[in-house]
Amino acid sequence: MHSDKLNNLEKRTAVSLASVFAIRMLGLFMLMPIMAIYGQSLDGVSPLWIGLAIGAYGLTQAAFQIPMGWLSDKYGRRRIIVLGLVIFAVGSVIAGLAEDIVTVTIGRAIQGMGAIASAVLALAADVTREEQRPKVMAVIGMCIGLSFSVALVLGPMVAESFGLSGVFYLTAILAIVGIIIVLTLVPSSVTKARSGEITASSGQIFSMMCNRQLLRLDFGVLVLHLMMTSMFIAIPVLFSKSGFAVSDHWMAYLPILLLSFVFMVPMIIIAAKKSQEKSYFLFAIGLLVASSFALALNTDFANIIAMLFIFFIGFNFLEASLPAHVSRISPAGQKGTAMGVYSSSQFMGAFLGGVTGGYVAETFGFTYLFASNAALAVLWFVFASGMVLPISSKRVSIPFDSDNKIDLESLIENICQCAGVIEATLVEDENRIYLKVDKQSYDEVSVNQLITNFN
């Protein structure tokens, strides 16, 4: 019997994996609002090195994200997740012990090497039913967003009491807590055969990078996280110069983030109901352009608060919309690869934001940093204008095992002729047929009858 509710195993999976993911991201995010201030006490510090320290984890995250997913296919999800958390803890301790900016940056890079996102999502897929999987993924996604909000509040508070090293030691403790959760609460499962809907395929990466529609989204998430990371090289410093104590910065961040969510949610609902996703998507990019341009012109305290509010309305809308669009556009049976490339682009954006933001701030000043962000957002707006979103669809996977290899191509062609089928892919290694179908008109009976007759 099928149920439209999560069963106990799925609830346990959602809560435990979301907790692990959120704990790890909390440790990464806490540095963003405080590094530009507390990093000034480190030997060899400069705006460029501050940017490198903030963004260094992004480079190693981008490099290790897909390989760690592959390793989880071979050696088991939980082992790789624990390994990633151990690496993350080691990097945190190295950064906590550091007295110079170079060692802090090395520690941050090691933190990023513990890239567990793909293994966590693959484990979530392994132990959940396909029809319930989006709910589990949504819980994980919401917890990541919540961890960002908590980090902007908690980071300045911890740094005020225990300094920069205290923040890193706390991230190491959080990693240990994550390991305990994995070993005690996260369900144990036998890893399934690699699935193109879950983990990346090495043979498909190049084709995903050449898909123009996906490329627009990958470029978009890179720019989005580049802008967000580079902003935090400037914003904490500007707050402090305005006489706003670092320990009180959370009093600005928290209301801004909460109110931005309040304004963002109706945008998502209206965009979906009125089938105006692209228009609202471009509008959100326009908010990034406007806020960055306004910050380039005026860095008074009141203007910073107002523009951060506008920026995060756009940021939160785009952060929620981009992965959904990747899922819709990615070919049937290749979602794992598309999301792998997307995630790597996201973390590469964080790295580039730290590097370029630090360089521009050091060489030209904060005004040019905001102006360059505005210019990048304009470029993204132009690039995104050519985006074509498919009709609302869902994914269906059908187990398939047959010795008859002669007419497989004919079978797929016939399935594509069935009402509501947008795309069909047969993956022989997985003995499974992947479909992208129109939610309203999909003729499930005809598809199942074709497969039954073929066997």
Tab-separated table of C-alpha atoms in Angstrom:
chain	number	residue	atom	x	y	z
A	1	MET	CA	0.000	0.000	0.000
A	2	HIS	CA	1.166	3.484	-0.844
A	3	SER	CA	0.762	6.328	1.610
A	4	ASP	CA	0.990	10.040	0.975
A	5	LYS	CA	2.680	10.460	4.361
A	6	LEU	CA	6.236	9.805	5.446
A	7	ASN	CA	6.653	6.507	7.265
A	8	ASN	CA	8.716	6.235	10.455
A	9	LEU	CA	11.921	5.364	8.597
A	10	GLU	CA	11.508	8.326	6.252
A	11	LYS	CA	10.805	10.695	9.150
A	12	ARG	CA	13.900	9.452	10.940
A	13	THR	CA	15.925	9.843	7.751
A	14	ALA	CA	14.688	13.382	7.132
A	15	VAL	CA	15.322	14.603	10.683
A	16	SER	CA	18.707	12.938	11.201
A	17	LEU	CA	20.222	13.795	7.811
A	18	ALA	CA	18.846	17.331	7.928
A	19	SER	CA	20.460	17.735	11.352
A	20	VAL	CA	23.831	16.487	10.085
A	21	PHE	CA	23.699	18.737	7.031
A	22	ALA	CA	22.585	21.776	9.033
A	23	ILE	CA	25.247	21.271	11.725
A	24	ARG	CA	27.984	21.127	9.117
A	25	MET	CA	26.744	24.140	7.170
A	26	LEU	CA	26.344	26.082	10.420
A	27	GLY	CA	30.045	25.577	11.065
A	28	LEU	CA	30.913	26.868	7.600
A	29	PHE	CA	28.542	29.837	7.631
A	30	MET	CA	29.468	31.155	11.099
A	31	LEU	CA	32.747	32.547	9.792
A	32	MET	CA	31.134	34.804	7.195
A	33	PRO	CA	29.850	37.633	9.420
A	34	ILE	CA	32.956	37.766	11.649
A	35	MET	CA	36.063	36.946	9.573
A	36	ALA	CA	36.476	40.455	8.168
A	37	ILE	CA	36.556	41.864	11.733
A	38	TYR	CA	38.256	39.252	13.910
A	39	GLY	CA	40.652	38.155	11.175
A	40	GLN	CA	42.445	41.500	11.521
A	41	SER	CA	44.373	40.131	14.533
A	42	LEU	CA	46.027	37.384	12.466
A	43	ASP	CA	49.555	37.698	11.102
A	44	GLY	CA	49.814	38.560	7.394
A	45	VAL	CA	46.204	39.662	7.089
A	46	SER	CA	44.909	41.711	4.147
A	47	PRO	CA	41.506	42.061	2.442
A	48	LEU	CA	42.603	39.558	-0.202
A	49	TRP	CA	43.591	36.992	2.423
A	50	ILE	CA	40.356	37.612	4.309
A	51	GLY	CA	38.501	36.796	1.100
A	52	LEU	CA	40.607	33.679	0.546
A	53	ALA	CA	39.939	32.488	4.083
A	54	ILE	CA	36.190	33.009	3.687
A	55	GLY	CA	36.000	31.348	0.272
A	56	ALA	CA	38.715	28.650	0.492
A	57	TYR	CA	36.251	25.949	1.519
A	58	GLY	CA	34.313	26.563	-1.690
A	59	LEU	CA	37.206	25.493	-3.926
A	60	THR	CA	37.707	22.157	-2.186
A	61	GLN	CA	33.945	21.640	-1.870
A	62	ALA	CA	33.619	22.099	-5.635
A	63	ALA	CA	36.493	19.685	-6.284
A	64	PHE	CA	35.445	16.941	-3.840
A	65	GLN	CA	31.640	17.067	-4.088
A	66	ILE	CA	31.218	14.608	-6.964
A	67	PRO	CA	34.140	12.279	-6.050
A	68	MET	CA	32.796	11.861	-2.499
A	69	GLY	CA	29.463	10.832	-4.005
A	70	TRP	CA	31.214	8.208	-6.107
A	71	LEU	CA	33.105	6.932	-3.055
A	72	SER	CA	29.807	6.573	-1.196
A	73	ASP	CA	28.559	4.361	-4.043
A	74	LYS	CA	31.542	2.061	-3.520
A	75	TYR	CA	32.172	2.086	0.226
A	76	GLY	CA	28.790	3.003	1.713
A	77	ARG	CA	27.038	6.270	2.484
A	78	ARG	CA	27.496	6.379	6.252
A	79	ARG	CA	31.226	5.640	6.088
A	80	ILE	CA	31.839	8.496	3.678
A	81	ILE	CA	29.640	10.898	5.657
A	82	VAL	CA	31.584	10.083	8.838
A	83	LEU	CA	34.883	10.463	6.952
A	84	GLY	CA	33.761	13.850	5.641
A	85	LEU	CA	32.834	15.043	9.130
A	86	VAL	CA	36.199	13.867	10.510
A	87	ILE	CA	38.009	15.828	7.783
A	88	PHE	CA	35.828	18.831	8.559
A	89	ALA	CA	36.690	18.604	12.275
A	90	VAL	CA	40.421	18.337	11.522
A	91	GLY	CA	40.268	21.449	9.328
A	92	SER	CA	38.380	23.300	12.065
A	93	VAL	CA	41.014	22.478	14.689
A	94	ILE	CA	43.853	23.515	12.366
A	95	ALA	CA	42.137	26.867	11.744
A	96	GLY	CA	41.420	27.276	15.461
A	97	LEU	CA	45.083	26.788	16.395
A	98	ALA	CA	46.305	29.157	13.686
A	99	GLU	CA	47.975	32.466	14.473
A	100	ASP	CA	48.324	33.605	10.867
A	101	ILE	CA	45.879	34.051	8.022
A	102	VAL	CA	47.608	31.503	5.760
A	103	THR	CA	47.081	28.646	8.238
A	104	VAL	CA	43.468	29.685	8.748
A	105	THR	CA	42.972	29.526	4.981
A	106	ILE	CA	44.543	26.051	4.860
A	107	GLY	CA	42.206	24.938	7.638
A	108	ARG	CA	39.221	26.277	5.737
A	109	ALA	CA	40.321	24.428	2.600
A	110	ILE	CA	40.568	21.181	4.599
A	111	GLN	CA	37.077	21.835	6.004
A	112	GLY	CA	35.781	21.933	2.438
A	113	MET	CA	37.421	18.615	1.578
A	114	GLY	CA	34.863	16.931	3.826
A	115	ALA	CA	32.234	17.344	1.116
A	116	ILE	CA	29.312	15.203	2.290
A	117	ALA	CA	26.391	16.800	0.436
A	118	SER	CA	26.209	14.234	-2.374
A	119	ALA	CA	26.554	11.278	0.025
A	120	VAL	CA	23.868	12.678	2.356
A	121	LEU	CA	21.408	13.231	-0.484
A	122	ALA	CA	22.181	9.807	-1.963
A	123	LEU	CA	21.528	8.134	1.405
A	124	ALA	CA	18.267	10.039	1.709
A	125	ALA	CA	17.304	8.701	-1.711
A	126	ASP	CA	18.356	5.152	-0.828
A	127	VAL	CA	16.026	4.780	2.155
A	128	THR	CA	12.982	6.751	1.005
A	129	ARG	CA	10.232	5.906	-1.439
A	130	GLU	CA	10.416	7.846	-4.650
A	131	GLU	CA	7.017	9.506	-4.178
A	132	GLN	CA	8.073	10.735	-0.697
A	133	ARG	CA	11.638	11.727	-1.607
A	134	PRO	CA	10.824	15.381	-2.462
A	135	LYS	CA	9.468	15.899	1.064
A	136	VAL	CA	12.658	14.563	2.638
A	137	MET	CA	14.798	16.706	0.349
A	138	ALA	CA	12.649	19.733	1.201
A	139	VAL	CA	13.240	19.186	4.942
A	140	ILE	CA	16.993	19.012	4.333
A	141	GLY	CA	16.861	22.154	2.186
A	142	MET	CA	14.894	24.102	4.793
A	143	CYS	CA	17.370	23.148	7.508
A	144	ILE	CA	20.262	24.395	5.384
A	145	GLY	CA	18.493	27.742	4.981
A	146	LEU	CA	17.796	27.865	8.710
A	147	SER	CA	21.443	27.106	9.501
A	148	PHE	CA	22.497	30.139	7.452
A	149	SER	CA	20.185	32.385	9.470
A	150	VAL	CA	21.361	30.896	12.785
A	151	ALA	CA	25.010	31.240	11.729
A	152	LEU	CA	24.677	34.979	11.090
A	153	VAL	CA	23.315	35.368	14.628
A	154	LEU	CA	25.512	32.839	16.445
A	155	GLY	CA	28.844	33.682	14.763
A	156	PRO	CA	29.179	37.237	16.156
A	157	MET	CA	27.986	36.119	19.600
A	158	VAL	CA	30.526	33.280	19.865
A	159	ALA	CA	33.339	35.435	18.476
A	160	GLU	CA	32.603	38.186	20.999
A	161	SER	CA	33.015	35.738	23.892
A	162	PHE	CA	35.666	33.331	22.630
A	163	GLY	CA	37.331	35.018	19.654
A	164	LEU	CA	37.872	33.671	16.147
A	165	SER	CA	39.481	30.473	17.420
A	166	GLY	CA	36.391	29.811	19.543
A	167	VAL	CA	34.235	29.787	16.404
A	168	PHE	CA	36.492	27.178	14.801
A	169	TYR	CA	36.568	25.012	17.928
A	170	LEU	CA	32.774	25.154	18.060
A	171	THR	CA	32.615	23.956	14.436
A	172	ALA	CA	34.849	21.016	15.386
A	173	ILE	CA	32.507	20.154	18.276
A	174	LEU	CA	29.529	20.393	15.920
A	175	ALA	CA	31.258	17.979	13.537
A	176	ILE	CA	31.658	15.471	16.390
A	177	VAL	CA	27.973	15.876	17.234
A	178	GLY	CA	27.227	15.189	13.562
A	179	ILE	CA	29.284	11.977	13.685
A	180	ILE	CA	27.340	10.814	16.747
A	181	ILE	CA	24.054	11.499	14.931
A	182	VAL	CA	25.237	9.514	11.890
A	183	LEU	CA	26.310	6.525	13.987
A	184	THR	CA	23.240	6.449	16.236
A	185	LEU	CA	20.275	7.958	14.380
A	186	VAL	CA	20.918	7.878	10.627
A	187	PRO	CA	19.439	4.683	9.155
A	188	SER	CA	21.886	2.069	7.955
A	189	SER	CA	21.279	0.845	4.426
A	190	VAL	CA	22.848	-1.303	1.789
A	191	THR	CA	23.918	1.112	-0.922
A	192	LYS	CA	21.923	0.667	-4.073
A	193	ALA	CA	23.471	0.426	-7.503
A	194	ARG	CA	24.494	3.824	-8.741
A	195	SER	CA	21.521	5.724	-10.067
A	196	GLY	CA	21.707	8.588	-12.515
A	197	GLU	CA	18.857	10.238	-10.644
A	198	ILE	CA	20.859	10.251	-7.399
A	199	THR	CA	24.615	10.429	-7.982
A	200	ALA	CA	26.693	11.883	-10.773
A	201	SER	CA	27.919	9.850	-13.713
A	202	SER	CA	31.416	10.627	-14.975
A	203	GLY	CA	30.352	9.949	-18.552
A	204	GLN	CA	27.564	12.532	-18.420
A	205	ILE	CA	29.337	15.462	-16.745
A	206	PHE	CA	30.568	17.003	-19.995
A	207	SER	CA	27.158	16.765	-21.635
A	208	MET	CA	25.550	18.487	-18.621
A	209	MET	CA	28.120	21.285	-18.880
A	210	CYS	CA	27.228	21.732	-22.542
A	211	ASN	CA	23.469	21.893	-21.965
A	212	ARG	CA	22.654	25.561	-22.547
A	213	GLN	CA	19.646	25.677	-20.268
A	214	LEU	CA	21.467	23.977	-17.401
A	215	LEU	CA	24.523	26.146	-18.053
A	216	ARG	CA	22.413	29.251	-17.446
A	217	LEU	CA	21.431	27.872	-14.038
A	218	ASP	CA	24.966	26.748	-13.163
A	219	PHE	CA	26.310	30.187	-14.061
A	220	GLY	CA	23.511	31.752	-12.054
A	221	VAL	CA	24.240	29.885	-8.827
A	222	LEU	CA	27.934	30.658	-9.249
A	223	VAL	CA	27.200	34.393	-9.512
A	224	LEU	CA	24.674	34.251	-6.657
A	225	HIS	CA	27.145	32.758	-4.189
A	226	LEU	CA	30.002	34.862	-5.501
A	227	MET	CA	27.981	37.979	-4.686
A	228	MET	CA	26.872	36.759	-1.274
A	229	THR	CA	30.373	35.695	-0.200
A	230	SER	CA	32.056	38.877	-1.426
A	231	MET	CA	29.478	41.042	0.366
A	232	PHE	CA	30.559	39.694	3.732
A	233	ILE	CA	34.080	40.977	3.134
A	234	ALA	CA	32.599	44.478	3.269
A	235	ILE	CA	29.362	44.475	5.281
A	236	PRO	CA	30.774	43.598	8.755
A	237	VAL	CA	33.495	46.246	8.352
A	238	LEU	CA	30.999	48.887	7.251
A	239	PHE	CA	28.726	48.029	10.183
A	240	SER	CA	31.622	48.446	12.606
A	241	LYS	CA	32.682	51.741	11.048
A	242	SER	CA	29.137	52.969	11.629
A	243	GLY	CA	29.608	52.373	15.379
A	244	PHE	CA	27.612	49.110	15.376
A	245	ALA	CA	29.278	46.684	17.824
A	246	VAL	CA	30.186	43.314	16.308
A	247	SER	CA	28.342	41.451	19.054
A	248	ASP	CA	25.174	43.303	18.012
A	249	HIS	CA	25.403	42.626	14.262
A	250	TRP	CA	22.935	39.773	14.666
A	251	MET	CA	20.310	42.364	15.600
A	252	ALA	CA	20.488	43.538	11.987
A	253	TYR	CA	20.955	40.174	10.264
A	254	LEU	CA	18.104	38.315	11.978
A	255	PRO	CA	15.241	40.744	11.178
A	256	ILE	CA	16.543	41.203	7.632
A	257	LEU	CA	16.580	37.454	6.978
A	258	LEU	CA	13.218	36.797	8.616
A	259	LEU	CA	11.485	39.639	6.768
A	260	SER	CA	13.097	38.630	3.484
A	261	PHE	CA	11.591	35.140	3.885
A	262	VAL	CA	8.184	36.707	4.564
A	263	PHE	CA	8.389	38.605	1.267
A	264	MET	CA	10.019	35.785	-0.676
A	265	VAL	CA	7.453	33.043	0.009
A	266	PRO	CA	4.518	34.866	-1.664
A	267	MET	CA	6.716	35.443	-4.708
A	268	ILE	CA	7.298	31.702	-5.070
A	269	ILE	CA	3.609	30.895	-4.592
A	270	ILE	CA	2.393	33.524	-7.075
A	271	ALA	CA	5.046	32.598	-9.636
A	272	ALA	CA	3.964	28.950	-9.551
A	273	LYS	CA	0.216	29.620	-9.555
A	274	LYS	CA	0.345	32.087	-12.441
A	275	SER	CA	3.038	30.171	-14.353
A	276	GLN	CA	5.290	33.222	-14.236
A	277	GLU	CA	8.408	31.549	-12.855
A	278	LYS	CA	10.722	33.128	-15.417
A	279	SER	CA	9.369	36.664	-14.893
A	280	TYR	CA	9.780	36.431	-11.120
A	281	PHE	CA	13.179	34.811	-11.581
A	282	LEU	CA	14.368	37.803	-13.624
A	283	PHE	CA	12.755	40.182	-11.128
A	284	ALA	CA	14.748	38.554	-8.310
A	285	ILE	CA	17.985	39.022	-10.265
A	286	GLY	CA	16.923	42.638	-10.738
A	287	LEU	CA	16.741	42.982	-6.944
A	288	LEU	CA	20.380	41.862	-6.747
A	289	VAL	CA	21.353	44.432	-9.350
A	290	ALA	CA	19.469	47.249	-7.641
A	291	SER	CA	20.737	46.510	-4.124
A	292	SER	CA	24.372	46.119	-5.197
A	293	PHE	CA	24.280	49.277	-7.299
A	294	ALA	CA	22.694	51.240	-4.425
A	295	LEU	CA	25.413	50.017	-2.031
A	296	ALA	CA	28.063	51.165	-4.502
A	297	LEU	CA	26.566	54.660	-4.370
A	298	ASN	CA	25.860	54.915	-0.645
A	299	THR	CA	27.195	52.964	2.350
A	300	ASP	CA	25.360	54.850	5.098
A	301	PHE	CA	24.085	52.526	7.829
A	302	ALA	CA	20.396	52.969	6.954
A	303	ASN	CA	21.047	52.303	3.278
A	304	ILE	CA	23.053	49.158	4.073
A	305	ILE	CA	20.141	47.786	6.127
A	306	ALA	CA	17.601	48.573	3.401
A	307	MET	CA	19.729	47.153	0.580
A	308	LEU	CA	20.589	43.988	2.504
A	309	PHE	CA	16.852	43.427	2.941
A	310	ILE	CA	16.266	43.819	-0.810
A	311	PHE	CA	19.293	41.666	-1.624
A	312	PHE	CA	18.139	38.778	0.571
A	313	ILE	CA	14.617	38.802	-0.851
A	314	GLY	CA	16.175	38.165	-4.246
A	315	PHE	CA	18.824	35.810	-2.865
A	316	ASN	CA	16.349	33.595	-0.988
A	317	PHE	CA	13.968	33.423	-3.957
A	318	LEU	CA	16.766	32.424	-6.322
A	319	GLU	CA	18.333	29.998	-3.837
A	320	ALA	CA	14.997	28.174	-3.626
A	321	SER	CA	14.191	28.376	-7.352
A	322	LEU	CA	17.501	27.399	-8.949
A	323	PRO	CA	17.684	23.731	-7.811
A	324	ALA	CA	14.006	23.238	-8.660
A	325	HIS	CA	14.663	24.473	-12.201
A	326	VAL	CA	17.738	22.222	-12.496
A	327	SER	CA	15.558	19.269	-11.543
A	328	ARG	CA	12.939	20.209	-14.155
A	329	ILE	CA	15.395	20.802	-16.982
A	330	SER	CA	17.810	17.899	-16.389
A	331	PRO	CA	17.268	14.937	-18.743
A	332	ALA	CA	15.530	11.837	-17.435
A	333	GLY	CA	17.951	9.552	-15.618
A	334	GLN	CA	20.620	12.275	-15.335
A	335	LYS	CA	19.392	14.390	-12.436
A	336	GLY	CA	22.257	13.270	-10.170
A	337	THR	CA	24.860	14.459	-12.652
A	338	ALA	CA	23.051	17.746	-13.291
A	339	MET	CA	22.774	18.444	-9.558
A	340	GLY	CA	26.429	17.481	-9.053
A	341	VAL	CA	27.599	20.029	-11.601
A	342	TYR	CA	25.196	22.577	-10.115
A	343	SER	CA	26.516	22.031	-6.563
A	344	SER	CA	30.111	22.309	-7.725
A	345	SER	CA	29.254	25.594	-9.454
A	346	GLN	CA	27.643	26.845	-6.253
A	347	PHE	CA	30.736	26.205	-4.150
A	348	MET	CA	33.048	27.510	-6.848
A	349	GLY	CA	31.053	30.733	-6.687
A	350	ALA	CA	31.757	30.957	-2.943
A	351	PHE	CA	35.483	30.540	-3.603
A	352	LEU	CA	35.563	33.087	-6.412
A	353	GLY	CA	33.534	35.494	-4.283
A	354	GLY	CA	36.171	35.358	-1.582
A	355	VAL	CA	39.100	35.724	-3.978
A	356	THR	CA	37.726	38.388	-6.297
A	357	GLY	CA	35.940	40.237	-3.518
A	358	GLY	CA	39.113	40.357	-1.440
A	359	TYR	CA	41.195	41.495	-4.390
A	360	VAL	CA	38.775	44.246	-5.442
A	361	ALA	CA	38.335	45.439	-1.847
A	362	GLU	CA	42.105	45.566	-1.296
A	363	THR	CA	42.924	47.217	-4.617
A	364	PHE	CA	39.982	49.532	-5.259
A	365	GLY	CA	37.791	49.626	-2.147
A	366	PHE	CA	34.303	48.525	-1.152
A	367	THR	CA	32.531	50.824	-3.616
A	368	TYR	CA	34.069	48.975	-6.552
A	369	LEU	CA	33.306	45.638	-4.910
A	370	PHE	CA	29.590	46.413	-4.871
A	371	ALA	CA	29.756	47.899	-8.368
A	372	SER	CA	31.436	44.784	-9.756
A	373	ASN	CA	28.752	42.637	-8.110
A	374	ALA	CA	26.071	44.763	-9.768
A	375	ALA	CA	27.782	44.338	-13.153
A	376	LEU	CA	27.925	40.552	-12.698
A	377	ALA	CA	24.237	40.467	-11.794
A	378	VAL	CA	23.437	42.444	-14.961
A	379	LEU	CA	25.390	39.872	-16.987
A	380	TRP	CA	23.438	37.083	-15.289
A	381	PHE	CA	20.155	38.878	-16.059
A	382	VAL	CA	21.054	38.991	-19.760
A	383	PHE	CA	22.155	35.344	-19.734
A	384	ALA	CA	19.033	34.218	-17.873
A	385	SER	CA	16.746	36.043	-20.302
A	386	GLY	CA	17.225	33.151	-22.727
A	387	MET	CA	16.108	30.556	-20.175
A	388	VAL	CA	13.293	28.276	-21.318
A	389	LEU	CA	11.468	26.419	-18.559
A	390	PRO	CA	9.627	23.218	-19.475
A	391	ILE	CA	6.067	22.575	-18.408
A	392	SER	CA	5.589	21.404	-14.835
A	393	SER	CA	6.576	17.750	-14.697
A	394	LYS	CA	7.345	14.907	-12.349
A	395	ARG	CA	9.779	12.038	-12.575
A	396	VAL	CA	8.796	8.396	-12.726
A	397	SER	CA	11.155	5.440	-12.519
A	398	ILE	CA	10.031	1.967	-13.551
A	399	PRO	CA	11.996	-1.222	-12.768
A	400	PHE	CA	12.696	-3.092	-15.983
A	401	ASP	CA	14.426	-6.413	-16.514
A	402	SER	CA	14.321	-8.215	-19.828
A	403	ASP	CA	16.597	-10.450	-21.855
A	404	ASN	CA	15.079	-9.057	-25.031
A	405	LYS	CA	17.674	-6.452	-26.063
A	406	ILE	CA	16.618	-6.234	-29.699
A	407	ASP	CA	13.648	-3.878	-29.618
A	408	LEU	CA	14.547	-1.691	-26.632
A	409	GLU	CA	14.810	1.393	-28.831
A	410	SER	CA	11.384	0.655	-30.255
A	411	LEU	CA	9.971	0.283	-26.740
A	412	ILE	CA	11.309	3.689	-25.680
A	413	GLU	CA	9.937	5.286	-28.847
A	414	ASN	CA	6.499	3.806	-28.155
A	415	ILE	CA	6.580	4.980	-24.539
A	416	CYS	CA	7.389	8.497	-25.762
A	417	GLN	CA	4.189	8.402	-27.824
A	418	CYS	CA	2.048	7.828	-24.726
A	419	ALA	CA	0.040	10.756	-23.433
A	420	GLY	CA	1.915	12.973	-20.998
A	421	VAL	CA	5.388	11.462	-21.541
A	422	ILE	CA	7.908	14.248	-22.127
A	423	GLU	CA	11.075	12.187	-22.136
A	424	ALA	CA	12.052	8.543	-21.607
A	425	THR	CA	15.454	7.044	-20.899
A	426	LEU	CA	16.335	3.378	-20.456
A	427	VAL	CA	19.438	2.754	-18.335
A	428	GLU	CA	20.369	-0.867	-18.934
A	429	ASP	CA	23.002	-0.994	-16.158
A	430	GLU	CA	20.324	-0.068	-13.639
A	431	ASN	CA	17.508	-2.132	-15.210
A	432	ARG	CA	15.286	0.902	-14.946
A	433	ILE	CA	13.327	3.245	-17.206
A	434	TYR	CA	13.277	6.927	-16.249
A	435	LEU	CA	10.442	9.166	-17.423
A	436	LYS	CA	9.732	12.872	-17.270
A	437	VAL	CA	5.970	13.243	-17.488
A	438	ASP	CA	3.301	15.935	-17.454
A	439	LYS	CA	1.592	15.710	-14.059
A	440	GLN	CA	-1.854	16.345	-15.547
A	441	SER	CA	-1.943	14.167	-18.652
A	442	TYR	CA	0.387	11.226	-17.921
A	443	ASP	CA	-1.174	7.942	-19.079
A	444	GLU	CA	0.375	5.512	-16.602
A	445	VAL	CA	-1.832	2.600	-17.685
A	446	SER	CA	-0.652	2.726	-21.301
A	447	VAL	CA	3.035	2.914	-20.300
A	448	ASN	CA	2.738	-0.064	-17.947
A	449	GLN	CA	0.854	-2.044	-20.590
A	450	LEU	CA	3.626	-1.417	-23.145
A	451	ILE	CA	6.298	-2.652	-20.736
A	452	THR	CA	4.235	-5.693	-19.763
A	453	ASN	CA	3.657	-6.644	-23.420
A	454	PHE	CA	7.356	-6.194	-24.191
A	455	ASN	CA	8.387	-8.582	-21.430
